XYZ file of C-alpha atoms in Angstrom:
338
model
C -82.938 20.838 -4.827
C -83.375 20.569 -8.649
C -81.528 22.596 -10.919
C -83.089 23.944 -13.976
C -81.490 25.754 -16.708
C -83.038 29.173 -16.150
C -80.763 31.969 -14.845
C -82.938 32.251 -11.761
C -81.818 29.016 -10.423
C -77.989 28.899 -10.220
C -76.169 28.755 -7.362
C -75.024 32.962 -7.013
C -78.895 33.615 -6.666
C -79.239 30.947 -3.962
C -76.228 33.008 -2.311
C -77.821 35.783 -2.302
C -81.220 34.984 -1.170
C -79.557 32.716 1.592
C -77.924 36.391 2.233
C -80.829 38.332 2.525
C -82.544 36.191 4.731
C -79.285 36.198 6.755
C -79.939 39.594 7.258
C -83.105 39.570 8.517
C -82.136 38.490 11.688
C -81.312 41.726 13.074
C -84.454 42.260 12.554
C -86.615 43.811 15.850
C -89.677 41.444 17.288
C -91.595 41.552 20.359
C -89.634 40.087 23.382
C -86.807 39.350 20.975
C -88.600 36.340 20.045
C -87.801 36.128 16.362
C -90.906 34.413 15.212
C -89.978 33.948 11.837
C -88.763 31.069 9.434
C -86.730 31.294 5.596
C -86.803 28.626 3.131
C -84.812 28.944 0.293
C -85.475 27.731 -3.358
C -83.535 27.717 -6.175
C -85.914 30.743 -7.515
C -87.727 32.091 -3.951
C -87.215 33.398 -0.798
C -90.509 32.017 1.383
C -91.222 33.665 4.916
C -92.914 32.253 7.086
C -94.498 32.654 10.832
C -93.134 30.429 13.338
C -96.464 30.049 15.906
C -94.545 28.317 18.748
C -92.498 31.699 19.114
C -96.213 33.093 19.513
C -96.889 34.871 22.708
C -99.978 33.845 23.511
C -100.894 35.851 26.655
C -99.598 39.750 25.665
C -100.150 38.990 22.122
C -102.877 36.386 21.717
C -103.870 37.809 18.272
C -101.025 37.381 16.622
C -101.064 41.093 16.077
C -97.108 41.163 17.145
C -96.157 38.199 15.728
C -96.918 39.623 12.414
C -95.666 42.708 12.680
C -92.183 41.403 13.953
C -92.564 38.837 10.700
C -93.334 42.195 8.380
C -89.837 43.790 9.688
C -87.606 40.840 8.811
C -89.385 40.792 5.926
C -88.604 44.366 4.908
C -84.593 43.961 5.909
C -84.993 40.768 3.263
C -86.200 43.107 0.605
C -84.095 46.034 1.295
C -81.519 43.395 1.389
C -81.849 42.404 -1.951
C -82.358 45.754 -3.123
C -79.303 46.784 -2.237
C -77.483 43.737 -4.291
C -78.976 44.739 -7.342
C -82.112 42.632 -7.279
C -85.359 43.615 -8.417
C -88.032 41.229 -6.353
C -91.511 40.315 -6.857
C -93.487 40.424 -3.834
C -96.333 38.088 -2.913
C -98.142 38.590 0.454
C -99.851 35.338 1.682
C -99.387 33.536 -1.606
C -101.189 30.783 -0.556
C -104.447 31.215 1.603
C -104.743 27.847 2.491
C -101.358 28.125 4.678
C -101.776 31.260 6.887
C -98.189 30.616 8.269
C -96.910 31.867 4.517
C -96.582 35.271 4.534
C -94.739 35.949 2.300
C -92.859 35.187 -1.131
C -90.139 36.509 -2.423
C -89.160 35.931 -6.086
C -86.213 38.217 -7.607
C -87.241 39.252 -11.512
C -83.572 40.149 -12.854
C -80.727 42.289 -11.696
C -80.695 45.698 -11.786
C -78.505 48.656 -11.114
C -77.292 49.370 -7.391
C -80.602 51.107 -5.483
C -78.361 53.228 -3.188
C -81.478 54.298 -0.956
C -81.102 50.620 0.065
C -78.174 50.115 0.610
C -78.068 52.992 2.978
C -80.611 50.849 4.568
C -78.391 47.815 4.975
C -75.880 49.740 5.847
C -77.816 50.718 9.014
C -79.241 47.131 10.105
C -76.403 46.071 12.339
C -76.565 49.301 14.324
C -80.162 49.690 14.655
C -80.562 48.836 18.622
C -83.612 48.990 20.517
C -82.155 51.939 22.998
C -84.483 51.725 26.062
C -82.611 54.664 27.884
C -83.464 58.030 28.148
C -82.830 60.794 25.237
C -81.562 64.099 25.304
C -82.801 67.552 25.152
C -82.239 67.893 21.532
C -85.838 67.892 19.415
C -85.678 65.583 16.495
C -86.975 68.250 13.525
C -89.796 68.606 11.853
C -88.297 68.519 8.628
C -86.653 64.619 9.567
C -90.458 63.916 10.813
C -91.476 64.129 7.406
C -89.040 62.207 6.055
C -89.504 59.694 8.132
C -93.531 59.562 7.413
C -92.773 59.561 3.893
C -90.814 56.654 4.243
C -93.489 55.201 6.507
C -96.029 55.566 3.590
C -93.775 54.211 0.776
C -94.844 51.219 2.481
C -98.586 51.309 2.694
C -98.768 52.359 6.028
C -98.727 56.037 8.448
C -97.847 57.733 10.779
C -98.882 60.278 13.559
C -96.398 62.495 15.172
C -98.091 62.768 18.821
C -98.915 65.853 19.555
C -98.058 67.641 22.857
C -101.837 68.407 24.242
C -101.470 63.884 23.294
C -98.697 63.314 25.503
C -100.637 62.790 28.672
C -103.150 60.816 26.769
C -99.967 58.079 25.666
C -98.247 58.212 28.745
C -101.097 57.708 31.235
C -102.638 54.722 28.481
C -99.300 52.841 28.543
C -98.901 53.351 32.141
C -102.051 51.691 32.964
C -101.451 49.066 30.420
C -98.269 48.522 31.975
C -99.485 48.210 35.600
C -102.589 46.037 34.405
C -99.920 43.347 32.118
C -98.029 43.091 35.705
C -101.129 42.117 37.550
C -102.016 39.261 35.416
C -99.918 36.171 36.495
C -99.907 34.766 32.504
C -98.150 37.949 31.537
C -95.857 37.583 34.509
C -95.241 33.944 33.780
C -94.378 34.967 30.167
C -92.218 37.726 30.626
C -90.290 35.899 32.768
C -90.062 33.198 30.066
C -88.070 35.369 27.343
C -86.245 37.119 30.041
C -84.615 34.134 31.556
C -83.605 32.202 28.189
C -81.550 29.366 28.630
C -77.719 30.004 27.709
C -77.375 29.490 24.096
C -80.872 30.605 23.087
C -80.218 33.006 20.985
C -83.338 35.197 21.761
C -85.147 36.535 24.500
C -84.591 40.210 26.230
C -81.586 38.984 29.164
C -82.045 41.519 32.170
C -78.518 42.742 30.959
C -80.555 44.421 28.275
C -83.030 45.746 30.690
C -83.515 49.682 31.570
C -83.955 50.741 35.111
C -87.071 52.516 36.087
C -86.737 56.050 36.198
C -89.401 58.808 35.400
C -90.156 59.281 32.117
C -92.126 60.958 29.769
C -93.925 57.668 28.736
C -92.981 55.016 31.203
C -90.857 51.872 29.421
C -91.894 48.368 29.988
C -90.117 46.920 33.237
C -88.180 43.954 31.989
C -86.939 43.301 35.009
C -89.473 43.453 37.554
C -88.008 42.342 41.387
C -85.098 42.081 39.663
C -81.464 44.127 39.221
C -81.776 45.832 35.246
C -78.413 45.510 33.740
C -78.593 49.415 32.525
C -79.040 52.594 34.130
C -81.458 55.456 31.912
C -79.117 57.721 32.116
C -79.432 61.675 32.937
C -81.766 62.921 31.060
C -85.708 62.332 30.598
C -86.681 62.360 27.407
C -87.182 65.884 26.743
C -86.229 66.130 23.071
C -88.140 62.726 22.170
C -90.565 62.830 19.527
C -93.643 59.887 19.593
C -95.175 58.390 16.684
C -97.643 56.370 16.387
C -97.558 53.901 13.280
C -100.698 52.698 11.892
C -102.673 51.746 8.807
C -105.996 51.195 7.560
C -107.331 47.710 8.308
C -106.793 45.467 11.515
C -106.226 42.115 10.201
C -102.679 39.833 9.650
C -102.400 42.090 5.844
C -102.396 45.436 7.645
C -99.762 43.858 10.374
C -97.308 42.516 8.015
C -97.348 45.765 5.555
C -97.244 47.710 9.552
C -93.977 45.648 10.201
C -92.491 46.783 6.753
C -92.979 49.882 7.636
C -91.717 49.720 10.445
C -88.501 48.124 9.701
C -88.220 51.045 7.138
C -88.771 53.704 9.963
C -86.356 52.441 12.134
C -83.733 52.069 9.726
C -84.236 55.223 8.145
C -84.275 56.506 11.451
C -80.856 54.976 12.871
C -79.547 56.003 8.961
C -80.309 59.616 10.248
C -78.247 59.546 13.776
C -81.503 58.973 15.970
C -81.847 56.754 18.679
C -85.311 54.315 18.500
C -87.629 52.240 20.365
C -90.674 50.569 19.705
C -93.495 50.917 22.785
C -96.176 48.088 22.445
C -97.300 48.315 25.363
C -100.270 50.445 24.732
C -101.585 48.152 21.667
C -101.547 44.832 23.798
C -104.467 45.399 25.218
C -108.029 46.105 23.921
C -108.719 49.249 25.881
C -105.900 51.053 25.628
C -105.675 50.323 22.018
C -109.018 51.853 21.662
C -106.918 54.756 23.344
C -104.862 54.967 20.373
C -107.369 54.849 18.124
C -109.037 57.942 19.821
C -105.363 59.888 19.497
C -105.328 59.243 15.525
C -109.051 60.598 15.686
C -110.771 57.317 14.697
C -108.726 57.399 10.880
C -107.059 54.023 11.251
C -106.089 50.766 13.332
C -102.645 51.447 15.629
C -99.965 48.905 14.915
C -97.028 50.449 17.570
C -95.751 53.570 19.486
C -92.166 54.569 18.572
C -89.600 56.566 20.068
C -87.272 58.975 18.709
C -84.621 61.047 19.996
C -81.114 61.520 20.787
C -79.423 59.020 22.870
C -76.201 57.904 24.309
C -74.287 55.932 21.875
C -75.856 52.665 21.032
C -71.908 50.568 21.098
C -72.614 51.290 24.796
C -75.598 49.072 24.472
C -74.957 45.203 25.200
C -75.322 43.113 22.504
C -78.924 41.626 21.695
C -79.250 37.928 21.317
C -80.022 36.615 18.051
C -80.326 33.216 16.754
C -78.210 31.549 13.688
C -79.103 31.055 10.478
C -78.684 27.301 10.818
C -82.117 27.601 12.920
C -84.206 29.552 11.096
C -83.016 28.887 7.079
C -83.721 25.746 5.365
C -82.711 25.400 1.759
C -85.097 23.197 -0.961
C -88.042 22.932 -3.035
C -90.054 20.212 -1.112
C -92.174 20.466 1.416
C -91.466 23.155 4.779
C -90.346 21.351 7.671
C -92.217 21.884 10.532
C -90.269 23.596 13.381
């Protein structure tokens, strides 16, 4: 790596850069697969998409890639937010190289931004909580914070109504029930559910929720097989459903959908509430047109959300995630292809 004399490029900024992309692996992605890669320069912080980590049956697009990609990259920024960084932000610097998605480049230090940091603070406990919630409704007045935050970052969101509800729940049912009937999906899911020991990624059936009735039905991890947890008592009464989405369909709107939702779910677990992203419903074409129908033809669905009160998410086993010796390489040369 060369070293030039400006103050961007000594080693404490490397540090931190090397920290924020440490940090991104909490991040949530579809099937746990972490489809993401850091470089680190002596100036930037590059992200790019990883397309072997690509599911290429339930998310042949891309579509989920990107938004898992747009997540990390939102705990990166927050990240260095919340060390006193301000940080130019170039999406898909370089058009030529689709796999770039992103650059980060911090322009100076600033003073602490404590809305971020209450953001960091939250990454390690944000879980994925596939059990049931509670009775207790999550307020109207916390909805709107959370859709502000939402569209801070360029994208929306649609609280699903209750005359909705049997609209989502019958569209991800059948989505459900058709993804299980295609061998490919099978074949995949059992892929990132059977991870060799070590992997680092993946969604082990330790992790896995029993089926139980529901007021949306949850993916079956586990299907044939014994799920490690148990729902739990209650049904989802209090849960509210959003439905994140934006204005164009297309690898731009994904990533800025990821941001945003990294920032919802953060904001979210910063707030006490239990979350889980539903994709189900947005893997495949027709039910996706679905969704489009529920946010009355305004914009392109990215990902259904819940939101409630759960059981406490230390009861939750702990997620895979891979090091940072796999997915951050340092230098100014050339990106090494995974």
């Amino acid at each position: 790596m060369t070293q030039p004399s400006t103050w961007t490029d000594q080693p404490p900024l490397v540090r931190v850069l090397e920290a924020a992309a440490r940090q991104s692996l909490y991040a949530p992605s579809v099937f746990n697969t972490q489809p993401w890669r850091w470089r680190v320069t002596a100036g930037s912080l590059e992200l790019r998409a990883d397309p072997g980590r690509q599911l290429t049956v339930t998310d042949p697009d891309g579509r989920l890639l990107t938004l898992s990609c747009g997540a990390a990259l939102h705990h990166a920024r927050v990240s260095l937010a919340a060390a006193g960084w301000t940080v130019c932000v170039e999406r898909f610097p370089d058009r030529s190289d689709p796999a770039l998605l992103a650059r980060l480049t911090p322009a100076g230090p600033v003073p602490l931004d404590l809305a971020a940091a209450r953001l960091v603070e939250a990454i390690p406990r944000r879980r994925t909580d596939r059990r049931a919630y509670g009775d207790r409704p999550v307020s109207r007045e916390l909805l709107a914070r959370l859709r502000a935050t939402v569209e801070d970052e360029g994208a929306f969101l649609h609280v699903v109504r209750l005359d909705q509800m049997p609209m989502l729940a019958v569209s991800t049912a059948r989505a459900a029930a058709a993804e299980l009937a295609d061998p490919g999906y099978r074949g995949e899911l059992h892929e990132w559910t059977h991870r060799p020991d070590g992997s680092g990624d993946g969604v082990p059936t330790a992790t896995a929720v029993r089926p139980a009735p529901r007021r949306v039905p949850v993916r079956d991890h586990a299907p044939g097989e014994a799920a490690g947890l148990s729902p739990g008592a209650d049904f989802d009464r209090g849960a509210a459903y959003v439905l994140l989405f934006g204005d164009r369909d297309d690898a731009v709107g994904w990533l800025r959908g990821g941001e945003a939702l990294s920032a919802l779910l953060l904001s979210a677990t910063a707030e006490g509430l239990s979350t889980a992203p539903i994709s189900d419903a947005i893997e495949l074409a027709w039910p996706r047109r679905v969704m489009r129908d529920l946010l009355a033809g305004v914009g392109e669905p990215y990902l259904v959300v819940r939101l409630g009160y759960g059981q406490p998410a230390a009861d939750l086993p702990a997620v895979p995630r891979r090091s940072g010796a796999e997915v951050i390489e340092f230098g100014d040369g050339p990106t090494t292809t995974p």
